[in-house]
PDB file of C-alpha atoms in Angstrom:
ATOM      1  CA  UNK V   1     -16.963  40.295 -13.801  1.00 38.00           C
ATOM      2  CA  UNK V   2     -18.708  39.528 -10.892  1.00 38.00           C
ATOM      3  CA  UNK V   3     -21.299  37.321 -11.331  1.00 37.00           C
ATOM      4  CA  UNK V   4     -20.752  33.630 -12.471  1.00 40.00           C
ATOM      5  CA  UNK V   5     -22.403  32.981 -16.308  1.00 36.00           C
ATOM      6  CA  UNK V   6     -24.976  30.435 -16.753  1.00 37.00           C
ATOM      7  CA  UNK V   7     -22.941  28.367 -18.745  1.00 36.00           C
ATOM      8  CA  UNK V   8     -19.972  28.741 -15.863  1.00 38.00           C
ATOM      9  CA  UNK V   9     -22.218  27.546 -12.916  1.00 41.00           C
ATOM     10  CA  UNK V  10     -23.592  24.591 -15.308  1.00 39.00           C
ATOM     11  CA  UNK V  11     -23.014  21.131 -13.020  1.00 40.00           C
ATOM     12  CA  UNK V  12     -21.910  19.324 -16.193  1.00 40.00           C
ATOM     13  CA  UNK V  13     -18.432  19.569 -16.620  1.00 41.00           C
ATOM     14  CA  UNK V  14     -16.335  20.842 -19.720  1.00 39.00           C
ATOM     15  CA  UNK V  15     -15.014  17.734 -22.001  1.00 38.00           C
ATOM     16  CA  UNK V  16     -11.331  19.035 -20.505  1.00 41.00           C
ATOM     17  CA  UNK V  17     -12.339  19.427 -17.044  1.00 42.00           C
ATOM     18  CA  UNK V  18     -14.461  16.064 -16.740  1.00 38.00           C
ATOM     19  CA  UNK V  19     -11.081  14.294 -18.580  1.00 41.00           C
ATOM     20  CA  UNK V  20      -8.804  15.552 -16.126  1.00 46.00           C
ATOM     21  CA  UNK V  21     -11.483  15.155 -13.177  1.00 43.00           C
ATOM     22  CA  UNK V  22     -11.354  12.079 -13.900  1.00 44.00           C
ATOM     23  CA  UNK V  23      -7.605  11.746 -14.431  1.00 43.00           C
ATOM     24  CA  UNK V  24      -7.474  13.066 -10.663  1.00 43.00           C
ATOM     25  CA  UNK V  25     -10.106  10.858  -9.297  1.00 40.00           C
ATOM     26  CA  UNK V  26      -8.234   7.785 -11.534  1.00 42.00           C
ATOM     27  CA  UNK V  27      -4.312   8.847  -9.645  1.00 42.00           C
ATOM     28  CA  UNK V  28      -5.577   6.608  -6.046  1.00 35.00           C
ATOM     29  CA  UNK V  29      -2.677   5.577  -4.004  1.00 35.00           C
ATOM     30  CA  UNK V  30      -3.132   2.984  -0.988  1.00 34.00           C
ATOM     31  CA  UNK V  31      -2.036   4.114   2.720  1.00 34.00           C
ATOM     32  CA  UNK V  32      -3.599   4.567   5.811  1.00 34.00           C
ATOM     33  CA  UNK V  33      -5.720   7.644   6.319  1.00 34.00           C
ATOM     34  CA  UNK V  34      -9.005   8.322   8.821  1.00 35.00           C
ATOM     35  CA  UNK V  35     -11.601  10.014   7.771  1.00 35.00           C
ATOM     36  CA  UNK V  36     -15.513  10.666   9.488  1.00 33.00           C
ATOM     37  CA  UNK V  37     -17.859   8.804   6.943  1.00 37.00           C
ATOM     38  CA  UNK V  38     -20.789   8.287   8.865  1.00 37.00           C
ATOM     39  CA  UNK V  39     -22.835   8.766  11.867  1.00 36.00           C
ATOM     40  CA  UNK V  40     -21.548   6.250  14.768  1.00 36.00           C
ATOM     41  CA  UNK V  41     -25.142   4.870  15.724  1.00 36.00           C
ATOM     42  CA  UNK V  42     -26.337   5.084  19.723  1.00 37.00           C
ATOM     43  CA  UNK V  43     -26.155   1.772  21.732  1.00 33.00           C
ATOM     44  CA  UNK V  44     -28.441  -1.168  20.797  1.00 32.00           C
ATOM     45  CA  UNK V  45     -30.698  -2.357  24.609  1.00 33.00           C
ATOM     46  CA  UNK V  46     -29.155  -5.305  23.856  1.00 31.00           C
ATOM     47  CA  UNK V  47     -25.817  -5.014  24.157  1.00 30.00           C
ATOM     48  CA  UNK V  48     -25.331  -4.414  27.342  1.00 31.00           C
ATOM     49  CA  UNK V  49     -21.105  -2.963  27.065  1.00 33.00           C
ATOM     50  CA  UNK V  50     -18.936  -3.081  24.386  1.00 38.00           C
ATOM     51  CA  UNK V  51     -16.198  -4.623  26.490  1.00 38.00           C
ATOM     52  CA  UNK V  52     -17.654  -7.914  26.230  1.00 41.00           C
ATOM     53  CA  UNK V  53     -17.900  -8.149  22.953  1.00 45.00           C
ATOM     54  CA  UNK V  54     -15.489  -8.495  19.655  1.00 49.00           C
ATOM     55  CA  UNK V  55     -13.962  -5.124  19.119  1.00 47.00           C
ATOM     56  CA  UNK V  56     -13.615  -4.295  15.118  1.00 49.00           C
ATOM     57  CA  UNK V  57     -10.550  -4.518  12.998  1.00 44.00           C
ATOM     58  CA  UNK V  58      -8.147  -1.765  12.012  1.00 41.00           C
ATOM     59  CA  UNK V  59      -9.433  -1.094   8.718  1.00 41.00           C
ATOM     60  CA  UNK V  60      -7.400  -0.417   5.242  1.00 37.00           C
ATOM     61  CA  UNK V  61      -7.807   3.336   4.395  1.00 43.00           C
ATOM     62  CA  UNK V  62      -7.708   4.094   0.846  1.00 44.00           C
ATOM     63  CA  UNK V  63      -6.430   7.974  -0.285  1.00 47.00           C
ATOM     64  CA  UNK V  64      -6.276   9.855  -3.125  1.00 54.00           C
ATOM     65  CA  UNK V  65      -3.792  12.896  -4.896  1.00 73.00           C
ATOM     66  CA  UNK V  66      -6.728  15.248  -5.149  1.00 86.00           C
ATOM     67  CA  UNK V  67      -5.213  18.466  -3.655  1.00 91.00           C
ATOM     68  CA  UNK V  68      -7.860  19.627  -0.780  1.00 93.00           C
ATOM     69  CA  UNK V  69      -8.181  23.008  -2.510  1.00 94.00           C
ATOM     70  CA  UNK V  70     -11.732  23.236  -0.938  1.00 96.00           C
ATOM     71  CA  UNK V  71     -12.122  24.133   2.227  1.00 97.00           C
ATOM     72  CA  UNK V  72     -15.429  24.826   3.299  1.00 97.00           C
ATOM     73  CA  UNK V  73     -19.120  24.644   1.438  1.00 98.00           C
ATOM     74  CA  UNK V  74     -22.115  25.923   2.015  1.00 98.00           C
ATOM     75  CA  UNK V  75     -25.240  23.954   1.178  1.00 97.00           C
ATOM     76  CA  UNK V  76     -28.024  26.084   1.989  1.00 90.00           C
ATOM     77  CA  UNK V  77     -27.525  28.449   4.956  1.00 90.00           C
ATOM     78  CA  UNK V  78     -25.115  25.433   6.716  1.00 95.00           C
ATOM     79  CA  UNK V  79     -21.313  26.026   6.533  1.00 97.00           C
ATOM     80  CA  UNK V  80     -19.760  22.418   6.283  1.00 97.00           C
ATOM     81  CA  UNK V  81     -15.943  22.143   6.542  1.00 97.00           C
ATOM     82  CA  UNK V  82     -14.688  19.291   4.440  1.00 97.00           C
ATOM     83  CA  UNK V  83     -11.774  16.764   4.668  1.00 95.00           C
ATOM     84  CA  UNK V  84     -10.716  15.817   1.121  1.00 93.00           C
ATOM     85  CA  UNK V  85     -10.041  17.186  -2.599  1.00 93.00           C
ATOM     86  CA  UNK V  86     -12.904  15.713  -4.900  1.00 94.00           C
ATOM     87  CA  UNK V  87     -12.688  16.419  -8.642  1.00 93.00           C
ATOM     88  CA  UNK V  88     -14.666  19.418  -9.270  1.00 95.00           C
ATOM     89  CA  UNK V  89     -14.378  20.688 -12.643  1.00 93.00           C
ATOM     90  CA  UNK V  90     -10.919  22.667 -12.629  1.00 90.00           C
ATOM     91  CA  UNK V  91     -12.494  26.762 -12.072  1.00 93.00           C
ATOM     92  CA  UNK V  92     -14.092  25.197  -9.329  1.00 95.00           C
ATOM     93  CA  UNK V  93     -11.765  22.755  -7.701  1.00 92.00           C
ATOM     94  CA  UNK V  94      -9.189  25.494  -6.981  1.00 93.00           C
ATOM     95  CA  UNK V  95     -12.079  27.782  -5.429  1.00 96.00           C
ATOM     96  CA  UNK V  96     -11.576  27.978  -1.275  1.00 97.00           C
ATOM     97  CA  UNK V  97     -14.894  27.662  -0.493  1.00 97.00           C
ATOM     98  CA  UNK V  98     -18.272  26.436  -2.896  1.00 97.00           C
ATOM     99  CA  UNK V  99     -22.143  27.512  -3.047  1.00 98.00           C
ATOM    100  CA  UNK V 100     -24.311  24.809  -3.215  1.00 98.00           C
ATOM    101  CA  UNK V 101     -28.062  24.749  -3.806  1.00 97.00           C
ATOM    102  CA  UNK V 102     -29.093  22.465  -1.083  1.00 95.00           C
ATOM    103  CA  UNK V 103     -32.260  21.070  -3.614  1.00 96.00           C
ATOM    104  CA  UNK V 104     -30.341  19.915  -6.894  1.00 97.00           C
ATOM    105  CA  UNK V 105     -26.513  20.532  -5.332  1.00 97.00           C
ATOM    106  CA  UNK V 106     -25.504  22.511  -8.241  1.00 97.00           C
ATOM    107  CA  UNK V 107     -22.144  24.373  -7.494  1.00 97.00           C
ATOM    108  CA  UNK V 108     -21.462  28.335  -7.635  1.00 97.00           C
ATOM    109  CA  UNK V 109     -18.668  30.832  -6.846  1.00 96.00           C
ATOM    110  CA  UNK V 110     -20.771  33.351  -5.049  1.00 95.00           C
ATOM    111  CA  UNK V 111     -23.820  33.428  -2.144  1.00 94.00           C
ATOM    112  CA  UNK V 112     -25.235  35.765  -4.307  1.00 94.00           C
ATOM    113  CA  UNK V 113     -25.425  33.004  -7.538  1.00 95.00           C
ATOM    114  CA  UNK V 114     -27.121  30.551  -5.386  1.00 95.00           C
ATOM    115  CA  UNK V 115     -30.109  33.322  -4.593  1.00 92.00           C
ATOM    116  CA  UNK V 116     -30.572  34.206  -8.134  1.00 94.00           C
ATOM    117  CA  UNK V 117     -30.664  30.353  -9.237  1.00 96.00           C
ATOM    118  CA  UNK V 118     -33.300  29.037  -6.647  1.00 91.00           C
ATOM    119  CA  UNK V 119     -35.571  32.232  -8.511  1.00 91.00           C
ATOM    120  CA  UNK V 120     -35.267  29.764 -10.885  1.00 92.00           C
ATOM    121  CA  UNK V 121     -34.226  26.401  -9.733  1.00 92.00           C
ATOM    122  CA  UNK V 122     -38.005  25.942  -8.027  1.00 89.00           C
ATOM    123  CA  UNK V 123     -36.842  22.263  -6.599  1.00 94.00           C
ATOM    124  CA  UNK V 124     -37.732  22.018  -3.312  1.00 95.00           C
ATOM    125  CA  UNK V 125     -36.484  18.243  -2.350  1.00 96.00           C
ATOM    126  CA  UNK V 126     -34.614  15.462  -4.184  1.00 97.00           C
ATOM    127  CA  UNK V 127     -35.582  14.159  -7.455  1.00 97.00           C
ATOM    128  CA  UNK V 128     -36.467  10.090  -7.657  1.00 97.00           C
ATOM    129  CA  UNK V 129     -39.078   8.322  -5.505  1.00 97.00           C
ATOM    130  CA  UNK V 130     -40.259   8.482  -1.909  1.00 98.00           C
ATOM    131  CA  UNK V 131     -39.547   4.634  -0.737  1.00 97.00           C
ATOM    132  CA  UNK V 132     -39.653   5.932   2.668  1.00 97.00           C
ATOM    133  CA  UNK V 133     -41.625   7.863   5.024  1.00 97.00           C
ATOM    134  CA  UNK V 134     -41.462   8.410   8.889  1.00 96.00           C
ATOM    135  CA  UNK V 135     -42.295  11.390  10.422  1.00 96.00           C
ATOM    136  CA  UNK V 136     -40.651  14.261   9.006  1.00 97.00           C
ATOM    137  CA  UNK V 137     -37.941  11.609   7.497  1.00 98.00           C
ATOM    138  CA  UNK V 138     -38.086  10.674   3.907  1.00 98.00           C
ATOM    139  CA  UNK V 139     -35.829   8.080   1.481  1.00 98.00           C
ATOM    140  CA  UNK V 140     -35.860   8.798  -1.906  1.00 98.00           C
ATOM    141  CA  UNK V 141     -34.373   6.491  -4.902  1.00 98.00           C
ATOM    142  CA  UNK V 142     -32.833   7.774  -7.454  1.00 98.00           C
ATOM    143  CA  UNK V 143     -31.305   6.443 -11.049  1.00 98.00           C
ATOM    144  CA  UNK V 144     -27.928   7.093 -11.289  1.00 96.00           C
ATOM    145  CA  UNK V 145     -28.436   6.966 -15.316  1.00 96.00           C
ATOM    146  CA  UNK V 146     -32.423   8.800 -15.238  1.00 97.00           C
ATOM    147  CA  UNK V 147     -31.395  12.161 -12.465  1.00 97.00           C
ATOM    148  CA  UNK V 148     -27.472  12.074 -13.597  1.00 96.00           C
ATOM    149  CA  UNK V 149     -26.320  15.351 -12.843  1.00 96.00           C
ATOM    150  CA  UNK V 150     -27.905  15.116  -9.751  1.00 97.00           C
ATOM    151  CA  UNK V 151     -26.208  12.026  -8.653  1.00 97.00           C
ATOM    152  CA  UNK V 152     -23.294  13.612 -10.309  1.00 96.00           C
ATOM    153  CA  UNK V 153     -23.036  16.433  -7.700  1.00 96.00           C
ATOM    154  CA  UNK V 154     -24.282  14.226  -5.084  1.00 96.00           C
ATOM    155  CA  UNK V 155     -20.637  12.069  -5.227  1.00 95.00           C
ATOM    156  CA  UNK V 156     -18.820  14.950  -6.001  1.00 95.00           C
ATOM    157  CA  UNK V 157     -20.264  16.400  -2.782  1.00 96.00           C
ATOM    158  CA  UNK V 158     -19.697  13.154  -1.274  1.00 94.00           C
ATOM    159  CA  UNK V 159     -15.788  12.732  -1.703  1.00 93.00           C
ATOM    160  CA  UNK V 160     -15.544  16.364   0.042  1.00 95.00           C
ATOM    161  CA  UNK V 161     -15.792  13.701   3.210  1.00 94.00           C
ATOM    162  CA  UNK V 162     -15.606  10.050   2.349  1.00 90.00           C
ATOM    163  CA  UNK V 163     -12.043   9.427   0.548  1.00 83.00           C
ATOM    164  CA  UNK V 164     -12.348   5.540  -0.190  1.00 74.00           C
ATOM    165  CA  UNK V 165     -14.732   6.014  -2.880  1.00 68.00           C
ATOM    166  CA  UNK V 166     -13.590   7.286  -6.405  1.00 63.00           C
ATOM    167  CA  UNK V 167     -16.862   7.151  -8.871  1.00 69.00           C
ATOM    168  CA  UNK V 168     -18.121  10.684  -9.569  1.00 76.00           C
ATOM    169  CA  UNK V 169     -19.249  10.840 -12.960  1.00 82.00           C
ATOM    170  CA  UNK V 170     -20.284   7.342 -13.839  1.00 88.00           C
ATOM    171  CA  UNK V 171     -23.455   7.029 -12.286  1.00 94.00           C
ATOM    172  CA  UNK V 172     -25.403   4.925 -14.828  1.00 95.00           C
ATOM    173  CA  UNK V 173     -24.901   2.028 -12.686  1.00 94.00           C
ATOM    174  CA  UNK V 174     -25.802   3.034  -9.665  1.00 96.00           C
ATOM    175  CA  UNK V 175     -28.930   3.690  -7.929  1.00 97.00           C
ATOM    176  CA  UNK V 176     -28.746   6.558  -4.508  1.00 97.00           C
ATOM    177  CA  UNK V 177     -31.159   6.379  -1.594  1.00 98.00           C
ATOM    178  CA  UNK V 178     -30.888   9.598  -0.635  1.00 98.00           C
ATOM    179  CA  UNK V 179     -32.385  10.749   3.335  1.00 98.00           C
ATOM    180  CA  UNK V 180     -34.075  14.075   4.335  1.00 98.00           C
ATOM    181  CA  UNK V 181     -36.091  15.657   6.655  1.00 98.00           C
ATOM    182  CA  UNK V 182     -38.795  17.655   6.051  1.00 97.00           C
ATOM    183  CA  UNK V 183     -39.096  20.976   6.890  1.00 94.00           C
ATOM    184  CA  UNK V 184     -41.576  23.933   7.114  1.00 92.00           C
ATOM    185  CA  UNK V 185     -40.668  27.374   6.108  1.00 83.00           C
ATOM    186  CA  UNK V 186     -42.944  30.396   5.636  1.00 82.00           C
ATOM    187  CA  UNK V 187     -45.863  27.532   5.018  1.00 85.00           C
ATOM    188  CA  UNK V 188     -43.506  25.752   2.847  1.00 89.00           C
ATOM    189  CA  UNK V 189     -42.676  22.463   2.948  1.00 93.00           C
ATOM    190  CA  UNK V 190     -38.775  21.424   1.710  1.00 95.00           C
ATOM    191  CA  UNK V 191     -36.979  18.327   2.186  1.00 97.00           C
ATOM    192  CA  UNK V 192     -33.175  18.664   2.866  1.00 97.00           C
ATOM    193  CA  UNK V 193     -30.664  15.931   2.756  1.00 98.00           C
ATOM    194  CA  UNK V 194     -29.101  14.743   5.710  1.00 98.00           C
ATOM    195  CA  UNK V 195     -27.189  11.978   3.972  1.00 97.00           C
ATOM    196  CA  UNK V 196     -27.300   8.887   1.292  1.00 97.00           C
ATOM    197  CA  UNK V 197     -26.359   5.745   0.172  1.00 96.00           C
ATOM    198  CA  UNK V 198     -25.248   4.459  -3.130  1.00 96.00           C
ATOM    199  CA  UNK V 199     -25.634   0.498  -4.758  1.00 95.00           C
ATOM    200  CA  UNK V 200     -25.379  -1.006  -7.467  1.00 94.00           C
ATOM    201  CA  UNK V 201     -27.888  -2.244  -9.759  1.00 94.00           C
ATOM    202  CA  UNK V 202     -26.790  -5.182 -10.680  1.00 90.00           C
ATOM    203  CA  UNK V 203     -28.940  -8.093  -9.572  1.00 79.00           C
ATOM    204  CA  UNK V 204     -25.464 -10.485  -9.582  1.00 82.00           C
ATOM    205  CA  UNK V 205     -23.493  -7.908  -7.071  1.00 86.00           C
ATOM    206  CA  UNK V 206     -23.153  -9.266  -3.727  1.00 90.00           C
ATOM    207  CA  UNK V 207     -22.656  -5.551  -2.513  1.00 94.00           C
ATOM    208  CA  UNK V 208     -25.088  -4.190   0.116  1.00 95.00           C
ATOM    209  CA  UNK V 209     -23.842  -0.260  -0.441  1.00 95.00           C
ATOM    210  CA  UNK V 210     -20.534   0.847  -2.652  1.00 93.00           C
ATOM    211  CA  UNK V 211     -20.813   4.511  -0.354  1.00 93.00           C
ATOM    212  CA  UNK V 212     -22.632   5.739   2.676  1.00 94.00           C
ATOM    213  CA  UNK V 213     -22.434   9.559   3.419  1.00 95.00           C
ATOM    214  CA  UNK V 214     -24.056  11.379   6.514  1.00 96.00           C
ATOM    215  CA  UNK V 215     -23.101  15.150   6.589  1.00 97.00           C
ATOM    216  CA  UNK V 216     -21.194  16.670   8.960  1.00 95.00           C
ATOM    217  CA  UNK V 217     -24.517  18.903  11.138  1.00 96.00           C
ATOM    218  CA  UNK V 218     -25.822  15.818  11.319  1.00 96.00           C
ATOM    219  CA  UNK V 219     -24.131  12.776  12.406  1.00 94.00           C
ATOM    220  CA  UNK V 220     -24.470  10.923  16.128  1.00 91.00           C
ATOM    221  CA  UNK V 221     -27.912  11.448  15.219  1.00 94.00           C
ATOM    222  CA  UNK V 222     -28.055   7.713  14.327  1.00 95.00           C
ATOM    223  CA  UNK V 223     -28.889   8.207  10.312  1.00 97.00           C
ATOM    224  CA  UNK V 224     -26.400   6.476   9.564  1.00 96.00           C
ATOM    225  CA  UNK V 225     -27.570   3.126  11.450  1.00 96.00           C
ATOM    226  CA  UNK V 226     -30.708   3.844   9.726  1.00 97.00           C
ATOM    227  CA  UNK V 227     -29.038   3.950   6.040  1.00 98.00           C
ATOM    228  CA  UNK V 228     -27.117   0.897   6.452  1.00 98.00           C
ATOM    229  CA  UNK V 229     -30.203  -1.506   7.998  1.00 97.00           C
ATOM    230  CA  UNK V 230     -32.138   0.299   4.966  1.00 98.00           C
ATOM    231  CA  UNK V 231     -29.460  -1.142   2.689  1.00 97.00           C
ATOM    232  CA  UNK V 232     -30.164  -4.562   4.228  1.00 97.00           C
ATOM    233  CA  UNK V 233     -33.519  -4.114   3.976  1.00 96.00           C
ATOM    234  CA  UNK V 234     -33.568  -4.370   0.389  1.00 96.00           C
ATOM    235  CA  UNK V 235     -31.452  -7.417  -0.011  1.00 96.00           C
ATOM    236  CA  UNK V 236     -33.690  -9.263   2.449  1.00 95.00           C
ATOM    237  CA  UNK V 237     -36.398  -8.309  -0.418  1.00 94.00           C
ATOM    238  CA  UNK V 238     -34.121  -9.177  -3.147  1.00 93.00           C
ATOM    239  CA  UNK V 239     -33.371 -12.597  -1.287  1.00 93.00           C
ATOM    240  CA  UNK V 240     -29.127 -12.172  -1.484  1.00 93.00           C
ATOM    241  CA  UNK V 241     -26.641 -11.957   0.771  1.00 96.00           C
ATOM    242  CA  UNK V 242     -24.604  -9.027   0.919  1.00 96.00           C
ATOM    243  CA  UNK V 243     -21.706  -7.289   2.291  1.00 96.00           C
ATOM    244  CA  UNK V 244     -20.591  -3.665   2.095  1.00 95.00           C
ATOM    245  CA  UNK V 245     -17.956  -2.386  -0.314  1.00 93.00           C
ATOM    246  CA  UNK V 246     -14.392  -2.302   0.454  1.00 89.00           C
ATOM    247  CA  UNK V 247     -12.512  -0.244   1.473  1.00 86.00           C
ATOM    248  CA  UNK V 248     -14.480   0.956   4.040  1.00 86.00           C
ATOM    249  CA  UNK V 249     -13.293   4.164   6.381  1.00 83.00           C
ATOM    250  CA  UNK V 250     -12.814   3.699   9.659  1.00 82.00           C
ATOM    251  CA  UNK V 251     -16.278   4.900  10.585  1.00 83.00           C
ATOM    252  CA  UNK V 252     -18.064   3.576   8.459  1.00 88.00           C
ATOM    253  CA  UNK V 253     -16.747   0.022   9.072  1.00 92.00           C
ATOM    254  CA  UNK V 254     -17.634   0.923  12.990  1.00 92.00           C
ATOM    255  CA  UNK V 255     -21.610   1.972  11.769  1.00 95.00           C
ATOM    256  CA  UNK V 256     -21.544  -1.384   9.606  1.00 96.00           C
ATOM    257  CA  UNK V 257     -19.579  -3.407  12.576  1.00 95.00           C
ATOM    258  CA  UNK V 258     -22.372  -2.117  15.432  1.00 94.00           C
ATOM    259  CA  UNK V 259     -25.619  -3.102  12.793  1.00 96.00           C
ATOM    260  CA  UNK V 260     -24.211  -6.364  12.582  1.00 96.00           C
ATOM    261  CA  UNK V 261     -23.973  -7.417  16.019  1.00 95.00           C
ATOM    262  CA  UNK V 262     -26.691  -5.863  17.677  1.00 95.00           C
ATOM    263  CA  UNK V 263     -29.070  -6.713  14.839  1.00 95.00           C
ATOM    264  CA  UNK V 264     -27.396 -11.049  15.055  1.00 95.00           C
ATOM    265  CA  UNK V 265     -27.804 -10.852  18.716  1.00 92.00           C
ATOM    266  CA  UNK V 266     -31.648  -9.460  18.217  1.00 94.00           C
ATOM    267  CA  UNK V 267     -32.164 -12.790  15.980  1.00 93.00           C
ATOM    268  CA  UNK V 268     -29.678 -14.734  18.230  1.00 91.00           C
ATOM    269  CA  UNK V 269     -32.471 -13.918  20.853  1.00 90.00           C
ATOM    270  CA  UNK V 270     -36.044 -14.306  18.891  1.00 89.00           C
ATOM    271  CA  UNK V 271     -34.770 -18.029  17.825  1.00 87.00           C
ATOM    272  CA  UNK V 272     -34.082 -18.548  21.576  1.00 84.00           C
ATOM    273  CA  UNK V 273     -37.414 -17.626  22.621  1.00 83.00           C
ATOM    274  CA  UNK V 274     -38.839 -19.687  19.763  1.00 82.00           C
ATOM    275  CA  UNK V 275     -36.421 -22.756  21.220  1.00 75.00           C
ATOM    276  CA  UNK V 276     -38.001 -22.160  24.784  1.00 72.00           C
ATOM    277  CA  UNK V 277     -41.753 -22.160  23.405  1.00 71.00           C
ATOM    278  CA  UNK V 278     -41.301 -25.226  22.170  1.00 69.00           C
ATOM    279  CA  UNK V 279     -39.623 -26.900  24.580  1.00 62.00           C
ATOM    280  CA  UNK V 280     -36.575 -28.135  22.145  1.00 53.00           C
ATOM    281  CA  UNK V 281     -33.377 -29.190  24.329  1.00 52.00           C
ATOM    282  CA  UNK V 282     -30.560 -26.888  24.429  1.00 49.00           C
ATOM    283  CA  UNK V 283     -27.425 -29.148  26.236  1.00 45.00           C
ATOM    284  CA  UNK V 284     -24.569 -27.524  25.525  1.00 45.00           C
ATOM    285  CA  UNK V 285     -22.289 -29.529  23.215  1.00 44.00           C
ATOM    286  CA  UNK V 286     -24.898 -30.269  20.291  1.00 47.00           C
ATOM    287  CA  UNK V 287     -25.930 -28.674  17.000  1.00 47.00           C
ATOM    288  CA  UNK V 288     -29.148 -27.777  18.552  1.00 55.00           C
ATOM    289  CA  UNK V 289     -27.019 -25.871  21.515  1.00 62.00           C
ATOM    290  CA  UNK V 290     -26.101 -22.811  18.558  1.00 79.00           C
ATOM    291  CA  UNK V 291     -26.655 -22.082  15.225  1.00 88.00           C
ATOM    292  CA  UNK V 292     -24.872 -22.245  12.182  1.00 91.00           C
ATOM    293  CA  UNK V 293     -23.128 -18.889  10.732  1.00 93.00           C
ATOM    294  CA  UNK V 294     -24.695 -20.305   7.745  1.00 94.00           C
ATOM    295  CA  UNK V 295     -28.292 -20.260   8.283  1.00 92.00           C
ATOM    296  CA  UNK V 296     -27.739 -16.840   9.768  1.00 93.00           C
ATOM    297  CA  UNK V 297     -26.158 -16.307   6.507  1.00 95.00           C
ATOM    298  CA  UNK V 298     -29.593 -16.984   4.970  1.00 95.00           C
ATOM    299  CA  UNK V 299     -31.800 -15.319   7.546  1.00 94.00           C
ATOM    300  CA  UNK V 300     -30.152 -12.114   7.646  1.00 95.00           C
ATOM    301  CA  UNK V 301     -28.564 -11.575   4.585  1.00 96.00           C
ATOM    302  CA  UNK V 302     -25.567 -10.904   5.822  1.00 96.00           C
ATOM    303  CA  UNK V 303     -22.003 -12.374   4.425  1.00 96.00           C
ATOM    304  CA  UNK V 304     -20.920 -15.136   6.188  1.00 95.00           C
ATOM    305  CA  UNK V 305     -17.513 -13.461   6.660  1.00 95.00           C
ATOM    306  CA  UNK V 306     -19.039 -10.086   8.233  1.00 96.00           C
ATOM    307  CA  UNK V 307     -20.556 -12.805  10.603  1.00 95.00           C
ATOM    308  CA  UNK V 308     -17.535 -14.189  11.565  1.00 94.00           C
ATOM    309  CA  UNK V 309     -16.009 -10.641  12.035  1.00 93.00           C
ATOM    310  CA  UNK V 310     -18.930  -9.327  14.085  1.00 93.00           C
ATOM    311  CA  UNK V 311     -19.453 -11.946  17.116  1.00 91.00           C
ATOM    312  CA  UNK V 312     -16.076 -14.286  15.846  1.00 87.00           C
ATOM    313  CA  UNK V 313     -15.211 -14.363  19.778  1.00 85.00           C
ATOM    314  CA  UNK V 314     -19.153 -16.262  20.141  1.00 85.00           C
ATOM    315  CA  UNK V 315     -17.982 -19.067  16.950  1.00 84.00           C
ATOM    316  CA  UNK V 316     -16.842 -22.257  17.636  1.00 83.00           C
ATOM    317  CA  UNK V 317     -16.874 -25.269  15.035  1.00 81.00           C
ATOM    318  CA  UNK V 318     -19.011 -28.322  15.745  1.00 79.00           C
ATOM    319  CA  UNK V 319     -19.257 -30.915  13.132  1.00 77.00           C
ATOM    320  CA  UNK V 320     -17.335 -29.016  10.787  1.00 75.00           C
ATOM    321  CA  UNK V 321     -19.836 -26.184  10.608  1.00 79.00           C
ATOM    322  CA  UNK V 322     -19.269 -22.243  12.258  1.00 84.00           C
ATOM    323  CA  UNK V 323     -21.682 -22.510  15.203  1.00 84.00           C
ATOM    324  CA  UNK V 324     -22.913 -19.249  17.260  1.00 82.00           C
ATOM    325  CA  UNK V 325     -23.174 -20.004  20.940  1.00 69.00           C
TER     326      UNK V 325
END
């Protein structure tokens, strides 16, 4: 038969396929590998040169044994080469190319199946609620227990590019924040996905995010930095100190590390200006000359370990406290 049937194209895997896919996910081994998880942000004006700053430490990579069979996906009209295997149901996971609807992320075997699906789908943007809008950019907040099929498909896509995370079907415990850009084609406005991050719903969690991805065509544009910054804005609204889930890919670690540095430097600059305006003493050798790491952690909702990792060369111990000079 030349065309996929509606049952075969359903985004919900059959029970046997789900069990097989979950067994693939569970067969995780630890080794070293490199993957591109997200974009490298542009240098902030606060940092004159990376040469004078502490450099990020190597990151341990987690690599799955899922065969890298799907070599390319077509998301709408855009083709993307994949980096890793993903636990799609067997009848799809064995194909070299998958075709996806760019709005609901339903996966299909054939390009003409996508064209037929678009006549019925009718979606022009991700599900969920808009929580950020500026210019053409939007961020949608999506509940993994309400829009479960979309979130499962999103996780399957992310696994093709990020090998560190294993959650693909159990999405109920997560909120997803999807970044889009608005396009107008033939008078029709659509919001197309650029990337996303997920985070746990648990209010007692100390995680700023669980997974982050910027799709390959949109990297090197500052979107990774934007997603990281937005994840910490949520933490500040919730008034809790947090850190990203580990392990991170080298690129995922790098975008966090650069955000930590620039955000810490901006905070220190503001505190310095406040002290100068208040005519406070700045003599080196006392606690007033620096800012304690613990105080920075509470102000910025960054973990102490992440602050030390980012600016460790500027940290000294004064009267038993870690202080950033």
